[in-house]
GROMACS .gro file of C-alpha atoms in nm:
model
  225
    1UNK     CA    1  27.160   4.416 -11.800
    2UNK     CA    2  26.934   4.178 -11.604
    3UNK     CA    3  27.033   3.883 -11.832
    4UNK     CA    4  27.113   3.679 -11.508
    5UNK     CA    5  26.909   3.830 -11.270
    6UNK     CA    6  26.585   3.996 -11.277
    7UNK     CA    7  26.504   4.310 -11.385
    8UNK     CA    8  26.371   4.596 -11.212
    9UNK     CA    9  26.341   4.847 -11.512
   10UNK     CA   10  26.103   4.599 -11.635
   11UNK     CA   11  25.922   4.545 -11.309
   12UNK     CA   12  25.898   4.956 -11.279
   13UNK     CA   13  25.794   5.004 -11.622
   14UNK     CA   14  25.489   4.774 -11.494
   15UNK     CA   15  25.385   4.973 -11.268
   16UNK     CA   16  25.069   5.163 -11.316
   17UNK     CA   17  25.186   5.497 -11.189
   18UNK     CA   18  25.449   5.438 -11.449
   19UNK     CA   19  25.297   5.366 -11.737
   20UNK     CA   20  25.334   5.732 -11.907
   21UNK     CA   21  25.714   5.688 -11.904
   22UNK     CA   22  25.979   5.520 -12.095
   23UNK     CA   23  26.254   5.357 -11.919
   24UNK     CA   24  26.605   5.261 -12.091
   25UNK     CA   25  26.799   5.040 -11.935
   26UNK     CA   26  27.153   5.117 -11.969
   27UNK     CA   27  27.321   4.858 -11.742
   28UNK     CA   28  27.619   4.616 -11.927
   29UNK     CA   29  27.692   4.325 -11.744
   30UNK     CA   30  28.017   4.303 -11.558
   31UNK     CA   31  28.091   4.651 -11.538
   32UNK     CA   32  28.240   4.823 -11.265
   33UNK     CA   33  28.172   5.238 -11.238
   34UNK     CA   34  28.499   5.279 -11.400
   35UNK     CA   35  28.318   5.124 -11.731
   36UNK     CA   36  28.012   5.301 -11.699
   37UNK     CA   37  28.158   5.683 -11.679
   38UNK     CA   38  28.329   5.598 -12.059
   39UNK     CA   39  27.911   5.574 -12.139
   40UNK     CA   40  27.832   5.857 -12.004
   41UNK     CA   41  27.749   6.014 -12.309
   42UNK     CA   42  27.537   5.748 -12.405
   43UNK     CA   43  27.301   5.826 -12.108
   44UNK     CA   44  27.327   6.226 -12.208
   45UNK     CA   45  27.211   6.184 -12.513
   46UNK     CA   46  26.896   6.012 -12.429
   47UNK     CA   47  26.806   6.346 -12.197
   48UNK     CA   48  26.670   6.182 -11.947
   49UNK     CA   49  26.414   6.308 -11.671
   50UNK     CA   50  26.538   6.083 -11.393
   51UNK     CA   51  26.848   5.859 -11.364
   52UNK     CA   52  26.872   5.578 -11.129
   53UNK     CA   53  27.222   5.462 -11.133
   54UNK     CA   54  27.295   5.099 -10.946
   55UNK     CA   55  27.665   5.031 -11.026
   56UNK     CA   56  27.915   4.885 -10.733
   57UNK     CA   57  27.880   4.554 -10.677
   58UNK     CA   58  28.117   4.463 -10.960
   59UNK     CA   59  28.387   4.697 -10.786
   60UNK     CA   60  28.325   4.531 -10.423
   61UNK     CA   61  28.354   4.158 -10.621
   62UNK     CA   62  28.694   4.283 -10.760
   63UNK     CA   63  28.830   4.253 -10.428
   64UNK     CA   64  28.715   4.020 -10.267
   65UNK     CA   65  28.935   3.743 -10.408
   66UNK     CA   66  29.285   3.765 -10.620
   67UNK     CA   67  29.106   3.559 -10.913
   68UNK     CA   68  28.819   3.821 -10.941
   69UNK     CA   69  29.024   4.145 -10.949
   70UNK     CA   70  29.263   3.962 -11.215
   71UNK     CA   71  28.930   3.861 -11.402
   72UNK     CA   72  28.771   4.212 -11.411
   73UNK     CA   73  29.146   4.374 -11.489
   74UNK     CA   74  29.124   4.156 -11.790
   75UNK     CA   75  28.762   4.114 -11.965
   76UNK     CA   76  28.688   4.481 -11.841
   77UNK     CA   77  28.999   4.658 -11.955
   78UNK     CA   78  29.092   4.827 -11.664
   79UNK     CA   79  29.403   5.106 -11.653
   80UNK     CA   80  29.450   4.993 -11.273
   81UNK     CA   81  29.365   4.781 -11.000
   82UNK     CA   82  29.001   4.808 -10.826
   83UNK     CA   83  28.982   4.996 -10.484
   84UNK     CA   84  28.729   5.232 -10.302
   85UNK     CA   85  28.857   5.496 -10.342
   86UNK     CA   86  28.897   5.427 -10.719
   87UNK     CA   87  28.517   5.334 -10.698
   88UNK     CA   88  28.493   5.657 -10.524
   89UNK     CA   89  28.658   5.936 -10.761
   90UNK     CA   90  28.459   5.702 -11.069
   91UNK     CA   91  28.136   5.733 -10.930
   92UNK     CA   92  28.160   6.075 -10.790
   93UNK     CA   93  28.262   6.226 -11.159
   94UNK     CA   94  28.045   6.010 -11.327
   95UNK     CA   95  27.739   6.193 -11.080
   96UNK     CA   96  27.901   6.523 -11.179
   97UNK     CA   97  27.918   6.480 -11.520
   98UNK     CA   98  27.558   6.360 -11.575
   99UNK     CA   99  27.462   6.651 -11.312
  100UNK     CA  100  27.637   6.906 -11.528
  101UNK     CA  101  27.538   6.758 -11.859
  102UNK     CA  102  27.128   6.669 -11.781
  103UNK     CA  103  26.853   6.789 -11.646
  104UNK     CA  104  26.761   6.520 -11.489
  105UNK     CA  105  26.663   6.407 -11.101
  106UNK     CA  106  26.929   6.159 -10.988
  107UNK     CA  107  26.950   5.919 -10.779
  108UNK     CA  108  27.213   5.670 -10.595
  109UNK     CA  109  27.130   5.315 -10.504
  110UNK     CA  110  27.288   5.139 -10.213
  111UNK     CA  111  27.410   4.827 -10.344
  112UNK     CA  112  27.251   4.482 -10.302
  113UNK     CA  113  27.412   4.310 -10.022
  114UNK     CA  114  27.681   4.014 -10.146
  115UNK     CA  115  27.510   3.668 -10.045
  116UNK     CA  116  27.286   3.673  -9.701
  117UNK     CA  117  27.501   3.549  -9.457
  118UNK     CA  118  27.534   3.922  -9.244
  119UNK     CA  119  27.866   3.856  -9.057
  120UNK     CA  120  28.062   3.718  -9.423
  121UNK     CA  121  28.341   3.953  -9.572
  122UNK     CA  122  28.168   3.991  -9.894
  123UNK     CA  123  27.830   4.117  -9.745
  124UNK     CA  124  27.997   4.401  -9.521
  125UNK     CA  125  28.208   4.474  -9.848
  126UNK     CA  126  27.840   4.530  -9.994
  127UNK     CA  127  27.770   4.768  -9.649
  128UNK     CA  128  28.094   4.962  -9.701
  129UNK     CA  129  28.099   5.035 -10.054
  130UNK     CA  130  27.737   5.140  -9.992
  131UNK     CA  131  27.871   5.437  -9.758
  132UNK     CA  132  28.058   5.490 -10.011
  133UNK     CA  133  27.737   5.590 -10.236
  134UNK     CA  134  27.569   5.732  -9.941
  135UNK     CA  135  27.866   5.976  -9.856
  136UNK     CA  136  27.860   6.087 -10.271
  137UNK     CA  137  27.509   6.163 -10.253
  138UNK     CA  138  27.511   6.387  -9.966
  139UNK     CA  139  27.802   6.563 -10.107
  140UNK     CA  140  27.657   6.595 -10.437
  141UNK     CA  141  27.252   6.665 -10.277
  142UNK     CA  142  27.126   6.334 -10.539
  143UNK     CA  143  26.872   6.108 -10.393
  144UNK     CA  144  26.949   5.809 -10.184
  145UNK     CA  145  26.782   5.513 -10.256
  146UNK     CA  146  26.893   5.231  -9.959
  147UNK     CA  147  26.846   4.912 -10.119
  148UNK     CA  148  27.103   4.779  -9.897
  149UNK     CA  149  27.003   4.861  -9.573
  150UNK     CA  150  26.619   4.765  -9.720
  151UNK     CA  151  26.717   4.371  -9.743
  152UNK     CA  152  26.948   4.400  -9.431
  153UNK     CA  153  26.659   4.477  -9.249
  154UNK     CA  154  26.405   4.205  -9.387
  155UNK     CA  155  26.721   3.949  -9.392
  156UNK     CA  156  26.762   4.068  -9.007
  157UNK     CA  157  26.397   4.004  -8.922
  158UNK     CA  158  26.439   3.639  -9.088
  159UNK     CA  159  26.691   3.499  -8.843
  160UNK     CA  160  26.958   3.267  -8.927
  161UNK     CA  161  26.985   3.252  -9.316
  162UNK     CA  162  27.060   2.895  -9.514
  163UNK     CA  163  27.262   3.058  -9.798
  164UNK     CA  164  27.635   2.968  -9.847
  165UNK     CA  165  27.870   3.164  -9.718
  166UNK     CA  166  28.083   3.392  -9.991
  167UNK     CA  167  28.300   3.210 -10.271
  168UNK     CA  168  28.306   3.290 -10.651
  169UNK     CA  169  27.998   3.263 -10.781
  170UNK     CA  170  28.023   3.154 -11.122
  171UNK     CA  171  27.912   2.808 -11.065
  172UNK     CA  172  27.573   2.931 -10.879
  173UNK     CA  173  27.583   3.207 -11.144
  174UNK     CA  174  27.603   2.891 -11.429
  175UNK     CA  175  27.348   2.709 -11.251
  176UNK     CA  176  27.089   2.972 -11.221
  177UNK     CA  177  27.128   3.052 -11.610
  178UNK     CA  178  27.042   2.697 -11.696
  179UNK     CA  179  26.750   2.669 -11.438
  180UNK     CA  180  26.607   2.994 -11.577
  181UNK     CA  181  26.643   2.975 -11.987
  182UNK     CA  182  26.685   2.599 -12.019
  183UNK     CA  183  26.419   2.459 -11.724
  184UNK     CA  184  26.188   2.783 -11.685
  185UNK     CA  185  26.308   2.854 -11.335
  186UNK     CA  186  26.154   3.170 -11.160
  187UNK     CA  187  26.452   3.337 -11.034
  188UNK     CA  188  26.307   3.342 -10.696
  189UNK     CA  189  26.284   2.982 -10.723
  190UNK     CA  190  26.658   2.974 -10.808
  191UNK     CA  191  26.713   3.171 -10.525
  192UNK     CA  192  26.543   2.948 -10.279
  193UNK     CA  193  26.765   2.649 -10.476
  194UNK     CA  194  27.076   2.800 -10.284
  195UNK     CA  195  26.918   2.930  -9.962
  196UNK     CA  196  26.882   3.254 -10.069
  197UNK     CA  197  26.587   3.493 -10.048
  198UNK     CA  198  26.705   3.811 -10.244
  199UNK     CA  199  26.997   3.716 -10.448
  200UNK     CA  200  27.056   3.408 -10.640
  201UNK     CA  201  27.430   3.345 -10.677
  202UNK     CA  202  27.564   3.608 -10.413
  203UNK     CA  203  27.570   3.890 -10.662
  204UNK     CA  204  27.238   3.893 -10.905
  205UNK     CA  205  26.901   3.966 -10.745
  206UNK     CA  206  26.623   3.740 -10.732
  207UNK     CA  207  26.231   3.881 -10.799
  208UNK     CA  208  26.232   3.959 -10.468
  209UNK     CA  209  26.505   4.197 -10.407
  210UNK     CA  210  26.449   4.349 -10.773
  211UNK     CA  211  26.105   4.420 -10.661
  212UNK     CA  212  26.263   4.618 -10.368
  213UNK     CA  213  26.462   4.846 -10.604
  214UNK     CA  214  26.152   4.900 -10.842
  215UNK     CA  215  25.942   5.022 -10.531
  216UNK     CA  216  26.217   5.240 -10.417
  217UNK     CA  217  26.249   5.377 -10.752
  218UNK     CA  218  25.846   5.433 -10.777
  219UNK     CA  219  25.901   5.608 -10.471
  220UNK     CA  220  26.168   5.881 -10.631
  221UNK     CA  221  25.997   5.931 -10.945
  222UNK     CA  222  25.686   5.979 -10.781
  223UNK     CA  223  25.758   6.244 -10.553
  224UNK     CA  224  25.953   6.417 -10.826
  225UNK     CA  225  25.724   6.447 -11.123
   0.00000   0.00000   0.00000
């Protein structure tokens, strides 16, 4: 819910173009897409116009080490172990559901790439899961929004990167909640604390790659009001 990250409902709801509209945001931190279809009819019964749905990177996380999945099994209460293809069947009904249930124009982020460092396990977990989303919204004809391949390119274009590579992040993730609600940290400036540009603890996105999902989002709700 952008508690350790910033927010790009808020930064869209800035926008001038968007200033007619209301925006809910009805992220929960931690959750994987598993967690999110059991709220689906929270999202129904706002009857919505457009739904952006960014949900993945928790799911990617989960297996990335033994000590995440166990974590998510546990403070997410889930009936089995994280995979793709789990992530897959979730996300596809979840589409469905809100498809059959809403009127509204939908669309599918990519997901935010895990860390910066473009040859690390975690950020082509990012890149696969992603073709995951891509490979739903074709099926389902839903709007693509490639966030992913959006900061692979700029992160491309900036040459060898200073961030870490992947480990668990909750001591970054510790760290940047302190420097932003304790010291008044921008969280691009937390960001640039670990040698990131777009993320700040390998999962959570700075200012800059929230801005990045706002404009693509601009972009969808623009062309289909």
């Amino acid at each position: 819910h952008a508690a350790v990250s910033s927010n790009y409902v808020d930064i869209l709801s800035g926008k001038d173009r968007m200033k007619d509209l209301t925006f809910v945001n009805a992220g929960i931190n931690s959750e994987l897409a598993y967690n999110l279809l059991q709220r689906v009819d929270e999202i129904v019964a706002c009857a919505p116009s457009f739904i952006t749905i960014l949900i993945g990177t928790n799911d990617a996380n989960a297996t990335l080490l033994p000590s995440n999945e166990a974590r998510y099994i546990k403070s997410m209460n889930l009936p089995r172990r994280p995979d793709r293809e789990w992530y897959r069947a979730n996300l596809r009904e979840l589409c469905v559901k809100l498809q059959a249930r809403t009127k509204a124009r939908i669309a599918l982020f990519s997901l935010p790439p895990i860390g910066e460092q473009r040859d690390d396990t975690a950020y082509l977990r990012a890149r696969e899961y992603s073709q995951v989303i891509r490979e739903t919204a074709t099926e389902l004809k839903l709007e693509y929004l490639p966030l992913n391949e959006r900061i692979d390119e700029l992160l491309r274009g900036r040459g060898p990167s200073r961030a870490p590579y992947y480990a668990d992040n909750e001591m970054l993730m510790y760290k940047a909640i302190i420097m932003h609600y304790i010291m008044g940290s921008s969280w691009d400036r937390i960001a640039d604390s670990s040698g990131f540009v777009f993320v700040t603890d390998f999962l959570h996105l700075s200012g800059r790659g929230a801005s990045i999902a706002a404009d693509l989002a601009e972009w969808f709700i623009s062309q289909k009001r």
